[in-house]
Amino acid sequence: MLIYTGGTIGMAADRETGALTPLDFNHLIACMPEFKAVPTGIDVHQFPQPIDSSDMNPQLWRRIVEIIAGLYDNYDGFVILHGTDTMAFTAAALSFMLENLTKPVVLTGSQLPIGRLRTDGRENLLTSIEIAAAHHPDGRPRVPEVCIYFSGKLLRGNRSTKINSEGFNAFDTFNYPHLADAGVDIRYHDEYILQPRFDEPMTPHFAMDASVMVFTLFPGIQENMVRHLLHTPGLRGIVMRTYGSGNAPQQPWLMEALKEATQRGVVIINITQCAAGPVEMARYSGGFLLQNVGVLSGYDATVECAVAKLMHLFGSQTDVDNIRQQMTHAICGEITVVTEPC
Ligand code: ASP
C-alpha cells in the first residue's frame, strides 16, 4: 500500500509564483512510467489534499494510523510518500502509534520533484517499495519497523534526523547503525532490525497530546523568559536542548525554576544539542544539578523522537510517574539506555 501525503516528490512549480506546490498522485505517476513495471502489486491511497510536510500535524498522523490499521491485514507492507521537512517527526510518531508493528512501514520522498530530470525521487520510491515487500525465506518481513529510506540508506524512523536541506543525502541516524544500505544490492543489517512479537497483533494508538515545547539553552538565556515558558498554561512536557553531554549553566535561578516545574508535574527531558552521542548527566556538575532538580536524561534520543514520544505518552496516560518512567526506557528501539552513577 502506497500512501501519498505530499512533499517535494510530487510537487511542481506554481505558474504564478514559481514556488513548489504539492500536486496529486496522477501527476507523480505521469512523471514516472517505470512505476507500472514494478513487479509488486501496489494500491494507492492519497491524502485528499496533498501537503507540504511543514503542515503535518498529530491529526494527520492519526489519519495515517487509521489508514494503516484499517488495511493492515490486506498488505505485506506500507510505503508513505512524505515531505522531507517533518519526515523524521512523522516516522518517530508512527513508531509509537503502531505498537508491535509486524510489517514494514517505509517513509520516503525526495529533494527534487519527480518531474525533474535529475530527481532523486525515482530511486527512493522504487527501492522503498522493494524494501516494503522484502521477506525472509520463511515469509517473515525483512524490516518489520517504521523506517526512512533515503539516498541509499535504510534508517530506523525514530532515530532519524534531516541533516541536509539541499544534498540528496538528506537523512541519517547518528546514534544507531543503518538498517540496510542499498547499492547494486540491498544489504540488510539484520542484527539491528527490530523483531516484534509476530504471534501478537499490532495495536494502533490514535491519541496524541501536543502540550509540549522544545527549548534550546544558549549563553545569555534570560530568567524572565525561561520562567514565562515554564508557566505556560497547559504545558505538560519540555524537550530541553542542552550543551554537550547534557550540561546547563549552573545559575541558581535556572535550577530553582526547573525544580519548581518538575515538582508541578512538568516532564523535562534533557537532549543534547550535539548531533551525535548521548546525554550523560553525571559527567559534569551542570548536568548533575539538572538530575537533582528532576530533569530526565533523554540518553541518545533525537529531538524529533523525544517530542513524539512525549505526545504519545501524554495522549494515552495521566500518571506523571509512569510517563517519567517510560521516557527513560526504550519502547521501540528509540534510545539506548545506559546506567549512570548516582
Ligand atoms: N517542503 C517540502 C516538504 O517537506 C520539502 C521536501 O519534501 O523535501 O514537504
PDB file of N, CA, C and O and ligand atoms in Angstrom, residues 5-11 20 22 51-55 82-87 108-113 120 150 162 164-165 170-171, ligand 1:
ATOM      1  N   THR A   5       1.138  11.434   0.863  1.00  0.00           N
ATOM      2  CA  THR A   5       0.720  12.579   1.690  1.00  0.00           C
ATOM      3  C   THR A   5       1.103  13.916   1.064  1.00  0.00           C
ATOM      4  O   THR A   5       0.579  14.946   1.453  1.00  0.00           O
ATOM      5  N   GLY A   6       2.069  13.903   0.129  1.00  0.00           N
ATOM      6  CA  GLY A   6       2.543  15.158  -0.482  1.00  0.00           C
ATOM      7  C   GLY A   6       4.060  15.212  -0.442  1.00  0.00           C
ATOM      8  O   GLY A   6       4.717  14.183  -0.518  1.00  0.00           O
ATOM      9  N   GLY A   7       4.604  16.433  -0.323  1.00  0.00           N
ATOM     10  CA  GLY A   7       6.055  16.580  -0.295  1.00  0.00           C
ATOM     11  C   GLY A   7       6.622  16.903  -1.673  1.00  0.00           C
ATOM     12  O   GLY A   7       5.923  16.787  -2.691  1.00  0.00           O
ATOM     13  N   THR A   8       7.884  17.287  -1.692  1.00  0.00           N
ATOM     14  CA  THR A   8       8.558  17.702  -2.930  1.00  0.00           C
ATOM     15  C   THR A   8       8.439  16.668  -4.040  1.00  0.00           C
ATOM     16  O   THR A   8       8.307  17.014  -5.212  1.00  0.00           O
ATOM     17  N   ILE A   9       8.471  15.382  -3.677  1.00  0.00           N
ATOM     18  CA  ILE A   9       8.460  14.327  -4.697  1.00  0.00           C
ATOM     19  C   ILE A   9       7.316  14.522  -5.690  1.00  0.00           C
ATOM     20  O   ILE A   9       7.488  14.301  -6.888  1.00  0.00           O
ATOM     21  N   GLY A  10       6.160  14.956  -5.205  1.00  0.00           N
ATOM     22  CA  GLY A  10       5.012  15.117  -6.108  1.00  0.00           C
ATOM     23  C   GLY A  10       4.703  16.570  -6.433  1.00  0.00           C
ATOM     24  O   GLY A  10       3.603  16.887  -6.873  1.00  0.00           O
ATOM     25  N   MET A  11       5.669  17.461  -6.214  1.00  0.00           N
ATOM     26  CA  MET A  11       5.396  18.893  -6.429  1.00  0.00           C
ATOM     27  C   MET A  11       5.829  19.348  -7.826  1.00  0.00           C
ATOM     28  O   MET A  11       6.608  18.694  -8.505  1.00  0.00           O
ATOM     29  N   LEU A  20       7.376  25.791  -5.354  1.00  0.00           N
ATOM     30  CA  LEU A  20       6.905  24.399  -5.475  1.00  0.00           C
ATOM     31  C   LEU A  20       5.636  24.197  -4.655  1.00  0.00           C
ATOM     32  O   LEU A  20       5.558  24.606  -3.496  1.00  0.00           O
ATOM     33  N   PRO A  22       2.362  21.127  -3.832  1.00  0.00           N
ATOM     34  CA  PRO A  22       2.039  19.706  -3.996  1.00  0.00           C
ATOM     35  C   PRO A  22       0.938  19.461  -5.026  1.00  0.00           C
ATOM     36  O   PRO A  22      -0.044  20.202  -5.072  1.00  0.00           O
ATOM     37  N   ILE A  51      -0.009  17.661   0.951  1.00  0.00           N
ATOM     38  CA  ILE A  51       0.527  18.820   1.690  1.00  0.00           C
ATOM     39  C   ILE A  51       2.045  18.938   1.554  1.00  0.00           C
ATOM     40  O   ILE A  51       2.733  17.964   1.256  1.00  0.00           O
ATOM     41  N   ASP A  52       2.533  20.142   1.796  1.00  0.00           N
ATOM     42  CA  ASP A  52       3.943  20.341   2.129  1.00  0.00           C
ATOM     43  C   ASP A  52       4.057  19.836   3.570  1.00  0.00           C
ATOM     44  O   ASP A  52       3.215  20.173   4.416  1.00  0.00           O
ATOM     45  N   SER A  53       5.078  19.048   3.876  1.00  0.00           N
ATOM     46  CA  SER A  53       5.093  18.413   5.197  1.00  0.00           C
ATOM     47  C   SER A  53       5.304  19.404   6.330  1.00  0.00           C
ATOM     48  O   SER A  53       5.182  19.032   7.504  1.00  0.00           O
ATOM     49  N   SER A  54       5.570  20.667   6.026  1.00  0.00           N
ATOM     50  CA  SER A  54       5.591  21.676   7.100  1.00  0.00           C
ATOM     51  C   SER A  54       4.207  21.793   7.732  1.00  0.00           C
ATOM     52  O   SER A  54       4.069  22.321   8.838  1.00  0.00           O
ATOM     53  N   ASP A  55       3.173  21.349   7.014  1.00  0.00           N
ATOM     54  CA  ASP A  55       1.804  21.400   7.547  1.00  0.00           C
ATOM     55  C   ASP A  55       1.394  20.095   8.217  1.00  0.00           C
ATOM     56  O   ASP A  55       0.220  19.918   8.542  1.00  0.00           O
ATOM     57  N   HIS A  82       6.215  11.293   1.602  1.00  0.00           N
ATOM     58  CA  HIS A  82       6.092  12.342   2.629  1.00  0.00           C
ATOM     59  C   HIS A  82       7.150  13.399   2.340  1.00  0.00           C
ATOM     60  O   HIS A  82       8.259  13.077   1.895  1.00  0.00           O
ATOM     61  N   GLY A  83       6.859  14.655   2.610  1.00  0.00           N
ATOM     62  CA  GLY A  83       7.874  15.698   2.502  1.00  0.00           C
ATOM     63  C   GLY A  83       9.007  15.442   3.476  1.00  0.00           C
ATOM     64  O   GLY A  83       8.817  14.824   4.529  1.00  0.00           O
ATOM     65  N   THR A  84      10.197  15.931   3.111  1.00  0.00           N
ATOM     66  CA  THR A  84      11.350  15.627   3.957  1.00  0.00           C
ATOM     67  C   THR A  84      11.396  16.477   5.235  1.00  0.00           C
ATOM     68  O   THR A  84      11.995  16.058   6.223  1.00  0.00           O
ATOM     69  N   ASP A  85      10.752  17.661   5.206  1.00  0.00           N
ATOM     70  CA  ASP A  85      10.937  18.602   6.320  1.00  0.00           C
ATOM     71  C   ASP A  85      10.539  18.021   7.675  1.00  0.00           C
ATOM     72  O   ASP A  85      11.211  18.261   8.679  1.00  0.00           O
ATOM     73  N   THR A  86       9.430  17.304   7.724  1.00  0.00           N
ATOM     74  CA  THR A  86       8.985  16.754   9.011  1.00  0.00           C
ATOM     75  C   THR A  86       8.922  15.218   8.986  1.00  0.00           C
ATOM     76  O   THR A  86       8.285  14.617   9.848  1.00  0.00           O
ATOM     77  N   MET A  87       9.599  14.633   8.004  1.00  0.00           N
ATOM     78  CA  MET A  87       9.532  13.166   7.875  1.00  0.00           C
ATOM     79  C   MET A  87      10.036  12.465   9.147  1.00  0.00           C
ATOM     80  O   MET A  87       9.465  11.448   9.573  1.00  0.00           O
ATOM     81  N   THR A 108       9.407   7.699   2.582  1.00  0.00           N
ATOM     82  CA  THR A 108      10.405   8.242   1.668  1.00  0.00           C
ATOM     83  C   THR A 108       9.844   9.472   0.969  1.00  0.00           C
ATOM     84  O   THR A 108       8.678   9.824   1.134  1.00  0.00           O
ATOM     85  N   GLY A 109      10.700  10.135   0.211  1.00  0.00           N
ATOM     86  CA  GLY A 109      10.318  11.344  -0.513  1.00  0.00           C
ATOM     87  C   GLY A 109      11.474  11.707  -1.410  1.00  0.00           C
ATOM     88  O   GLY A 109      12.212  10.829  -1.863  1.00  0.00           O
ATOM     89  N   SER A 110      11.666  12.990  -1.652  1.00  0.00           N
ATOM     90  CA  SER A 110      12.820  13.366  -2.465  1.00  0.00           C
ATOM     91  C   SER A 110      13.163  14.832  -2.257  1.00  0.00           C
ATOM     92  O   SER A 110      12.362  15.605  -1.728  1.00  0.00           O
ATOM     93  N   GLN A 111      14.354  15.187  -2.699  1.00  0.00           N
ATOM     94  CA  GLN A 111      14.814  16.574  -2.622  1.00  0.00           C
ATOM     95  C   GLN A 111      14.454  17.338  -3.894  1.00  0.00           C
ATOM     96  O   GLN A 111      14.331  18.556  -3.876  1.00  0.00           O
ATOM     97  N   LEU A 112      14.339  16.594  -5.012  1.00  0.00           N
ATOM     98  CA  LEU A 112      13.939  17.210  -6.287  1.00  0.00           C
ATOM     99  C   LEU A 112      12.638  16.563  -6.748  1.00  0.00           C
ATOM    100  O   LEU A 112      12.495  15.341  -6.654  1.00  0.00           O
ATOM    101  N   PRO A 113      11.695  17.347  -7.250  1.00  0.00           N
ATOM    102  CA  PRO A 113      10.421  16.766  -7.704  1.00  0.00           C
ATOM    103  C   PRO A 113      10.640  15.670  -8.736  1.00  0.00           C
ATOM    104  O   PRO A 113      11.613  15.687  -9.496  1.00  0.00           O
ATOM    105  N   ASP A 120      15.869  12.632  -7.438  1.00  0.00           N
ATOM    106  CA  ASP A 120      16.259  11.500  -6.584  1.00  0.00           C
ATOM    107  C   ASP A 120      15.014  10.686  -6.198  1.00  0.00           C
ATOM    108  O   ASP A 120      15.121   9.664  -5.519  1.00  0.00           O
ATOM    109  N   PHE A 150      16.202   6.683   2.245  1.00  0.00           N
ATOM    110  CA  PHE A 150      16.593   7.889   1.514  1.00  0.00           C
ATOM    111  C   PHE A 150      18.033   7.751   1.047  1.00  0.00           C
ATOM    112  O   PHE A 150      18.917   7.423   1.841  1.00  0.00           O
ATOM    113  N   LYS A 162      16.681  14.904   9.721  1.00  0.00           N
ATOM    114  CA  LYS A 162      17.015  15.526   8.438  1.00  0.00           C
ATOM    115  C   LYS A 162      18.287  16.326   8.640  1.00  0.00           C
ATOM    116  O   LYS A 162      18.343  17.198   9.510  1.00  0.00           O
ATOM    117  N   ASN A 164      20.285  17.616   5.842  1.00  0.00           N
ATOM    118  CA  ASN A 164      20.752  18.388   4.696  1.00  0.00           C
ATOM    119  C   ASN A 164      19.540  18.929   3.954  1.00  0.00           C
ATOM    120  O   ASN A 164      18.635  18.171   3.610  1.00  0.00           O
ATOM    121  N   SER A 165      19.516  20.238   3.730  1.00  0.00           N
ATOM    122  CA  SER A 165      18.347  20.813   3.048  1.00  0.00           C
ATOM    123  C   SER A 165      18.546  20.831   1.535  1.00  0.00           C
ATOM    124  O   SER A 165      17.636  21.193   0.802  1.00  0.00           O
ATOM    125  N   ALA A 170      19.849  13.290   2.549  1.00  0.00           N
ATOM    126  CA  ALA A 170      19.134  14.212   3.438  1.00  0.00           C
ATOM    127  C   ALA A 170      18.926  13.710   4.857  1.00  0.00           C
ATOM    128  O   ALA A 170      18.584  14.498   5.736  1.00  0.00           O
ATOM    129  N   PHE A 171      19.097  12.403   5.100  1.00  0.00           N
ATOM    130  CA  PHE A 171      18.796  11.854   6.433  1.00  0.00           C
ATOM    131  C   PHE A 171      19.931  10.988   6.947  1.00  0.00           C
ATOM    132  O   PHE A 171      20.667  10.386   6.179  1.00  0.00           O
TER     133      PHE A 171
HETATM  134  N1  ASP B   1       8.963  21.405   1.967  1.00  0.00           N
HETATM  135  C1  ASP B   1       8.980  20.045   1.464  1.00  0.00           C
HETATM  136  C2  ASP B   1       8.159  19.179   2.386  1.00  0.00           C
HETATM  137  O1  ASP B   1       8.607  18.852   3.436  1.00  0.00           O
HETATM  138  C3  ASP B   1      10.393  19.558   1.371  1.00  0.00           C
HETATM  139  C4  ASP B   1      10.555  18.169   0.803  1.00  0.00           C
HETATM  140  O2  ASP B   1       9.662  17.410   0.580  1.00  0.00           O
HETATM  141  O3  ASP B   1      11.728  17.814   0.566  1.00  0.00           O
HETATM  142  O4  ASP B   1       7.063  18.833   2.045  1.00  0.00           O
END
